[in-house]
CSV table of C-alpha atoms in Angstrom, one decimal:
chain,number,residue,atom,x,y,z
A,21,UNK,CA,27.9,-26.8,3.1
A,22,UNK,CA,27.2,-23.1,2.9
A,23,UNK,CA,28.3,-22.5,7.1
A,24,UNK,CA,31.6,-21.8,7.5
A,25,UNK,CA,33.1,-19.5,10.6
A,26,UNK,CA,36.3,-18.0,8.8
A,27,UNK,CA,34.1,-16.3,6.0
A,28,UNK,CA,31.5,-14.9,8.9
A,29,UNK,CA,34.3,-13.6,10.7
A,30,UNK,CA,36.0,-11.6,7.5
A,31,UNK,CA,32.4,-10.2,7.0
A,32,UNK,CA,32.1,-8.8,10.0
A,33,UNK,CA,35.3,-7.5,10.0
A,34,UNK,CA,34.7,-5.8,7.1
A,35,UNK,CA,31.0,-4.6,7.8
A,36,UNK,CA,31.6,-0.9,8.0
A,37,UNK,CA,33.6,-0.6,4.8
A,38,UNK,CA,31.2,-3.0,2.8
A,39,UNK,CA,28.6,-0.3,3.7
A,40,UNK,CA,31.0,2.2,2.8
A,41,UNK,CA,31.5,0.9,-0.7
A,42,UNK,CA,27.6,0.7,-0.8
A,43,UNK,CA,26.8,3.6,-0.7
A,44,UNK,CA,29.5,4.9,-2.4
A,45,UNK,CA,27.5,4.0,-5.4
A,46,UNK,CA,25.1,5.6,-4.4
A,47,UNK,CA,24.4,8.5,-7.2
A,48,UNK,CA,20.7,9.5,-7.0
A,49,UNK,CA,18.6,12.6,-8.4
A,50,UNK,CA,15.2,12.3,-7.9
A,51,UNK,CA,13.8,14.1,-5.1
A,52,UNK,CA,11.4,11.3,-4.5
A,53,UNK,CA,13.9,8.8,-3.7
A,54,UNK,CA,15.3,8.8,-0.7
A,55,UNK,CA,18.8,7.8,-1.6
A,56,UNK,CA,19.0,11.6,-3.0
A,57,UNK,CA,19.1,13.4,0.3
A,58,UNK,CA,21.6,15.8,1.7
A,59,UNK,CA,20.4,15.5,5.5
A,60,UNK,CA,23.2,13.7,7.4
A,61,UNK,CA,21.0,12.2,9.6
A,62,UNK,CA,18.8,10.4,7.2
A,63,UNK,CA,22.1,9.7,5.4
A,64,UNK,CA,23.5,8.0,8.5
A,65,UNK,CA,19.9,6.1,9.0
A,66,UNK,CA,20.4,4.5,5.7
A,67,UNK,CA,24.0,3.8,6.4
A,68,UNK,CA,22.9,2.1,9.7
A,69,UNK,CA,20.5,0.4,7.9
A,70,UNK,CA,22.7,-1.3,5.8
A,71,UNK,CA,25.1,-2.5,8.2
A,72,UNK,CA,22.5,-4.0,10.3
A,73,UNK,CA,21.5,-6.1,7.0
A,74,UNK,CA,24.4,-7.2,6.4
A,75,UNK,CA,25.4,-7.8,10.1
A,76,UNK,CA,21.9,-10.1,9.6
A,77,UNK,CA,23.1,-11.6,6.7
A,78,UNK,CA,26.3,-12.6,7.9
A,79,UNK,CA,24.4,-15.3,10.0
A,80,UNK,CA,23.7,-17.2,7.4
A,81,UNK,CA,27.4,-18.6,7.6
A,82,UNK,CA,27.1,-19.6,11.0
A,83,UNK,CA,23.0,-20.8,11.8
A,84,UNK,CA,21.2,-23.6,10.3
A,85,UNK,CA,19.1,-22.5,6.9
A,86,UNK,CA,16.1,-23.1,7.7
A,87,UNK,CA,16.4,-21.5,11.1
A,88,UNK,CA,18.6,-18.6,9.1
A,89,UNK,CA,15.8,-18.0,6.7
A,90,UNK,CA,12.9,-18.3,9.4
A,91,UNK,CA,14.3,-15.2,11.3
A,92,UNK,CA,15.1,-13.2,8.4
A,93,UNK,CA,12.2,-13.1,6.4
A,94,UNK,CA,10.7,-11.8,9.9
A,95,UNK,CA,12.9,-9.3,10.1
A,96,UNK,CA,13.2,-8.3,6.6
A,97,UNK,CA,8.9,-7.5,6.8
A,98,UNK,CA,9.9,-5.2,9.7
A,99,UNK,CA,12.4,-3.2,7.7
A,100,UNK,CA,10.1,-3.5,5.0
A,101,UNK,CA,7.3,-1.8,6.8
A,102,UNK,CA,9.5,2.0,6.9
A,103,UNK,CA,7.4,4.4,5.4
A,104,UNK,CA,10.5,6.7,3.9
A,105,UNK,CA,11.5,3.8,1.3
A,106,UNK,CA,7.8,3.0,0.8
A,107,UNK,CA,7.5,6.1,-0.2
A,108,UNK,CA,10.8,6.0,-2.7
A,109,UNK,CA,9.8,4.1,-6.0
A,110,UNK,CA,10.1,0.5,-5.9
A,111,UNK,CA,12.7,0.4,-8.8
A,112,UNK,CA,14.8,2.7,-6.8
A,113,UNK,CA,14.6,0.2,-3.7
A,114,UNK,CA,15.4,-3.0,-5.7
A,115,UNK,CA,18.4,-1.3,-7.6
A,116,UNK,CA,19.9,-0.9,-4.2
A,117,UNK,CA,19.0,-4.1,-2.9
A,118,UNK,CA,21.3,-5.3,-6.3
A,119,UNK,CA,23.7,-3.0,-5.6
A,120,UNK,CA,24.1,-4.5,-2.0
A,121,UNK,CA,24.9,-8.0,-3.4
A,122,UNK,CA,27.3,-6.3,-6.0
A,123,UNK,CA,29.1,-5.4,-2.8
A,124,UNK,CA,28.3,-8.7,-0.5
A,125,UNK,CA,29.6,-11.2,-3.3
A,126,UNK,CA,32.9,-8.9,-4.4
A,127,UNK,CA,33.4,-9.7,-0.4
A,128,UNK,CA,32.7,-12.8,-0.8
A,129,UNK,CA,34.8,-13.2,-3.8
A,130,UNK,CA,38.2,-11.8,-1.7
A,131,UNK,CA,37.7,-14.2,1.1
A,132,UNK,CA,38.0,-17.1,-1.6
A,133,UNK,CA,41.1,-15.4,-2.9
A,134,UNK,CA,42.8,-15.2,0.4
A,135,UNK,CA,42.2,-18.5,0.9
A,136,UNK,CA,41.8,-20.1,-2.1
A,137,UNK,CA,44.2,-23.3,-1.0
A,138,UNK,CA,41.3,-23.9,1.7
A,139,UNK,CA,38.2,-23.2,-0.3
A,140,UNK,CA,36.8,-25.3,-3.4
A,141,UNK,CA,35.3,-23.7,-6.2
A,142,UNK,CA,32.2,-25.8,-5.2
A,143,UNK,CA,31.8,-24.1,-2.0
A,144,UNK,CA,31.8,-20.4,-3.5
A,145,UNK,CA,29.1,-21.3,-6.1
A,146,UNK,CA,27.0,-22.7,-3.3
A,147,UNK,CA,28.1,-19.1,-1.2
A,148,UNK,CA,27.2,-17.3,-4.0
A,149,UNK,CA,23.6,-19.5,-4.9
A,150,UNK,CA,22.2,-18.8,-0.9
A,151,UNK,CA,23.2,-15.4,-1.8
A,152,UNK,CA,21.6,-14.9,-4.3
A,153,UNK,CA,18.4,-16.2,-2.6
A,154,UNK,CA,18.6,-14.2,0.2
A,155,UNK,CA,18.4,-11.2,-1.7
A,156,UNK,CA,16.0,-12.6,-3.9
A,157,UNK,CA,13.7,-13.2,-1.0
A,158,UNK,CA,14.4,-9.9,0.3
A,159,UNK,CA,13.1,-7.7,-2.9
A,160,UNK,CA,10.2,-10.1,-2.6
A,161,UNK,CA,9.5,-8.8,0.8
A,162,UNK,CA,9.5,-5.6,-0.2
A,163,UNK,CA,7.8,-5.6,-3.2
A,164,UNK,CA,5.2,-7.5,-1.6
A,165,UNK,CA,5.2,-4.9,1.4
A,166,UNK,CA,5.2,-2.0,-1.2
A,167,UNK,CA,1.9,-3.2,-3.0
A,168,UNK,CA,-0.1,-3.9,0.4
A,169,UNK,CA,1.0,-0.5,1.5
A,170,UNK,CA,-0.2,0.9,-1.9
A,171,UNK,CA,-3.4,-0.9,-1.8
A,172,UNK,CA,-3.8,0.4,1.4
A,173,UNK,CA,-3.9,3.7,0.7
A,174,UNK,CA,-5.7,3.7,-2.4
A,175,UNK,CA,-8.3,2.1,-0.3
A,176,UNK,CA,-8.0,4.7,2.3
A,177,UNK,CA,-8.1,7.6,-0.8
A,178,UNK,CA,-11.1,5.8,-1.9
A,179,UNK,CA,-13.1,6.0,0.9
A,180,UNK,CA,-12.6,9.1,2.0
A,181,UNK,CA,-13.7,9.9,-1.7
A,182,UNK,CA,-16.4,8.1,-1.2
A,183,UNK,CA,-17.5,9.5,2.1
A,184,UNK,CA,-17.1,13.0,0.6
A,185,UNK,CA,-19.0,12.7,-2.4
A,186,UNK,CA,-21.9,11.3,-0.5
A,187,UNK,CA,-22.6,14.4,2.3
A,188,UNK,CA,-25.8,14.8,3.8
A,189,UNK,CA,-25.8,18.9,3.8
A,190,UNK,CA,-28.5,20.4,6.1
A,191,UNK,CA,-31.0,23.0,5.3
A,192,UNK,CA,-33.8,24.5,6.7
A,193,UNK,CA,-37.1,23.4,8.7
A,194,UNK,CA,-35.2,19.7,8.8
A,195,UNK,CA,-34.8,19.2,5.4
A,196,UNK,CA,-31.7,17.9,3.7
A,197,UNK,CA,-29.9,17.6,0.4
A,198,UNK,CA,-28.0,14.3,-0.4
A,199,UNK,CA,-26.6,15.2,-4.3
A,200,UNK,CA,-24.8,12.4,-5.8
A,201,UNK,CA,-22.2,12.8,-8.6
A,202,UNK,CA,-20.4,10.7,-10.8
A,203,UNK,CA,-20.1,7.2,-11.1
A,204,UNK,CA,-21.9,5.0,-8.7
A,205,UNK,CA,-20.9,1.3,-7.9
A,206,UNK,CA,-22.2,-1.3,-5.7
A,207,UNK,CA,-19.9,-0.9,-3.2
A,208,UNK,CA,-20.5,3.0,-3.1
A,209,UNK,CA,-24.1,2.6,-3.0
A,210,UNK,CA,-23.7,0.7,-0.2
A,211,UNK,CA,-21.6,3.2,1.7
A,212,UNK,CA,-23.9,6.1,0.6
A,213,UNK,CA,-26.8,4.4,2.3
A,214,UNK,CA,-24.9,3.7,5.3
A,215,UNK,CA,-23.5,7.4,5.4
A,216,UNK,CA,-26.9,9.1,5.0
A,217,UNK,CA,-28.8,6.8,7.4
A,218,UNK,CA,-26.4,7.7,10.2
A,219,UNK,CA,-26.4,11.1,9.3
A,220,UNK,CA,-29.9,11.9,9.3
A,221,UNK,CA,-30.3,10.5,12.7
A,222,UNK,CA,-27.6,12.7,13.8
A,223,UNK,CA,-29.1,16.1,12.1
A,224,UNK,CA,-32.4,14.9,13.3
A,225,UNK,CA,-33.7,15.1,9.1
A,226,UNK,CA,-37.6,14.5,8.6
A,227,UNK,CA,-37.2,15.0,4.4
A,228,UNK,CA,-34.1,14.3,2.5
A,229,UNK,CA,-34.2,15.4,-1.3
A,230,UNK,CA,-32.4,12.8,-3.7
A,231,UNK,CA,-30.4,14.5,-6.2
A,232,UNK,CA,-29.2,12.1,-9.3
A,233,UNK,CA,-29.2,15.1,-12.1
A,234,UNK,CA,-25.0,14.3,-11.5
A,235,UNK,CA,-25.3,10.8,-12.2
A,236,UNK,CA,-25.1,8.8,-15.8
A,237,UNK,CA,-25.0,5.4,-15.4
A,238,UNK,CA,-27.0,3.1,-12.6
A,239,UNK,CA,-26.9,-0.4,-12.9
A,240,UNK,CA,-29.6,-2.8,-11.6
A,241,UNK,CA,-27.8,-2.8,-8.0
A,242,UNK,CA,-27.2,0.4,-7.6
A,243,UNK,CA,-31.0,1.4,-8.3
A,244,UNK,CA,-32.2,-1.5,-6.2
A,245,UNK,CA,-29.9,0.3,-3.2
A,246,UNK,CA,-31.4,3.6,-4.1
A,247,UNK,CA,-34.7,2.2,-3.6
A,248,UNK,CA,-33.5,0.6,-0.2
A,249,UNK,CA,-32.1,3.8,1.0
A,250,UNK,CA,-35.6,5.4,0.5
A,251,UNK,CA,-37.4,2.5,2.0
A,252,UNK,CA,-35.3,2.4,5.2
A,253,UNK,CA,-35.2,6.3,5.4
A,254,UNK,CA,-39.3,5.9,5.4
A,255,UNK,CA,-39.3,3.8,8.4
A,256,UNK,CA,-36.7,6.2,10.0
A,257,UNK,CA,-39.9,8.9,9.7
A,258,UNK,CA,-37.5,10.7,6.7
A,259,UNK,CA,-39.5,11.8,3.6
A,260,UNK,CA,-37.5,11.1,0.6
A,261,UNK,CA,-37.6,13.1,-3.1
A,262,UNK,CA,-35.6,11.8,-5.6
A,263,UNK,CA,-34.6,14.9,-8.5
A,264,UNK,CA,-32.8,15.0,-11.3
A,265,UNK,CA,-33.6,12.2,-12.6
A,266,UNK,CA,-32.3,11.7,-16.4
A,267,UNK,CA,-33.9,10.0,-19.1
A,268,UNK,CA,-31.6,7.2,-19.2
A,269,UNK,CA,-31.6,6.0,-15.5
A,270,UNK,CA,-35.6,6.6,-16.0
A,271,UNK,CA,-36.0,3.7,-18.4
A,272,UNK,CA,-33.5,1.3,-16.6
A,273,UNK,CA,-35.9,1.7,-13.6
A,274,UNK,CA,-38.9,1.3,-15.0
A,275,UNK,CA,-37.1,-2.3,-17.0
A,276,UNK,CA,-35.8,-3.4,-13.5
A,277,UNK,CA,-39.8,-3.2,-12.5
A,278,UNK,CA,-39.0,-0.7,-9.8
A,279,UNK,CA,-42.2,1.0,-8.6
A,280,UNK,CA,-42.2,4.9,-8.4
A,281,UNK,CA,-45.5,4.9,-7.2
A,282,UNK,CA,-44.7,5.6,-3.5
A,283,UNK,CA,-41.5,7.8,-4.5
A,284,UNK,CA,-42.2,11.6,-4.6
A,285,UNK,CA,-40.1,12.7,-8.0
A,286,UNK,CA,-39.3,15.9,-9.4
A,287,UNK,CA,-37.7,17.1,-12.5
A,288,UNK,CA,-35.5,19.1,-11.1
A,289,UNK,CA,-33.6,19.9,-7.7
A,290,UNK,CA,-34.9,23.7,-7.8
A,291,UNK,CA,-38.5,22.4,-8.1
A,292,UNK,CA,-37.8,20.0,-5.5
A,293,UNK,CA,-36.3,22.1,-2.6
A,294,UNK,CA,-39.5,24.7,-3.6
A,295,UNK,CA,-41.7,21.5,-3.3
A,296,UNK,CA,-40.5,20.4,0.1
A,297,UNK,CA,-40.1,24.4,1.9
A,298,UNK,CA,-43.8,25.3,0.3
């Protein structure tokens, strides 16, 4: 019921100028969006933009739906995918995106009036509903693009965190100093033993102090991967001194049963680093 070959024709006929009266309501200040640029040429890449979704959209009046919707959604996670509007805040995005239909149903609307004698009320309320959908479908996309994008970075941010706050720094006669800060998870356990295994092959490290004087809170898994570290870094041929050791972490060790007896400790990394260049 929705396909209908006069109303494709008048909208693409009237493609430029819809895009026209898009983005003349455009009125944007933030310098983070990218509807608030100057540059022509980014102007006329958004303008582009536009008429190439609607020149998309306009298909929906003359291809099957299911078929319609198929292609769209494929294309709309392609345009979804450009880093300048992942990079303008979401509401910005969607209040275009409603702005676009503003414009796509006023058109929409005229073509009914010009031919209101050959079009039933019924059809432009079932125009308007796939509309509607189609735009609802496309701020799904994008949302949905937006957040994996997000994640993505944070993910990317946290492990280069993570790979920074675990460095292997080299000193003299082979040693090494591995100090750990801050809050320590599973999963960053986990890296830091990964990180300092590979690098003490690569510096060639026969004893590796242990610094934890930065560190508050271990949990049972993260002392458990501590312990690991020091056991694998003993069949490596590494030497391991664990410092710094606060009072705290002390008496969760010694409830989690772990044994110290085989573990070279000192109170502090001065007295460790004197220990190991003696």
């Amino acid at each position: 019921m929705h396909r209908n070959q006069e109303l494709y024709h008048f909208l693409v006929r009237n493609s430029q100028q819809m895009t026209e009266d898009w983005y003349s309501m455009v009125e944007d200040q933030d310098p983070s969006s990218i509807y608030s640029t100057k540059d022509p040429k980014i102007i006329n890449t958004l303008k582009e933009q536009n008429q190439d979704y609607f020149l998309r959209l306009h298909k929906l009046f003359i291809e099957e739906e299911v078929m319609f919707f198929s292609e769209f959604k494929k294309w709309s996670e392609e345009l979804a995918s450009d880093q300048k509007h992942l990079k303008t805040p979401d509401h910005y995005v969607v209040r275009e995106f409603m702005r676009t239909q503003d414009v796509y149903t006023t058109y929409i609307n005229n073509f009914y009036k010009e031919n209101i004698d050959n079009v039933s009320v019924d059809q432009l309320f079932s125009w308007l509903d796939i509309i509607r959908k189609v735009f609802n479908l496309s701020i799904y996309i994008y949302i949905d693009a937006a957040h994996k994008n997000t994640m993505k970075q944070l993910e990317a941010q946290k492990q280069m965190i993570n790979e920074l706050s675990s460095p292997v720094i080299r000193l003299q006669n082979k040693t090494a100093l591995l100090p750990l800060i801050g809050d320590i998870d599973t999963a960053r356990a986990k890296l830091i033993l990964e990180n300092t295994l590979t690098q003490c092959a690569e510096l060639k490290i026969e004893h590796l102090c242990i610094d934890l004087s930065g560190v508050v809170i271990i949990d049972t898994m993260v002392a458990h991967e501590i312990f690991n570290l020091i056991k694998t870094l003993k069949l490596l041929g590494v030497k391991s001194t664990l410092s710094g050791i606060r009072p705290e972490i002390a008496q969760t060790a010694i409830q989690l049963g772990l044994d110290f007896n085989e573990v070279r400790t000192t109170a502090s990394l001065a007295y460790a680093l004197e220990q190991i260049n003696a």
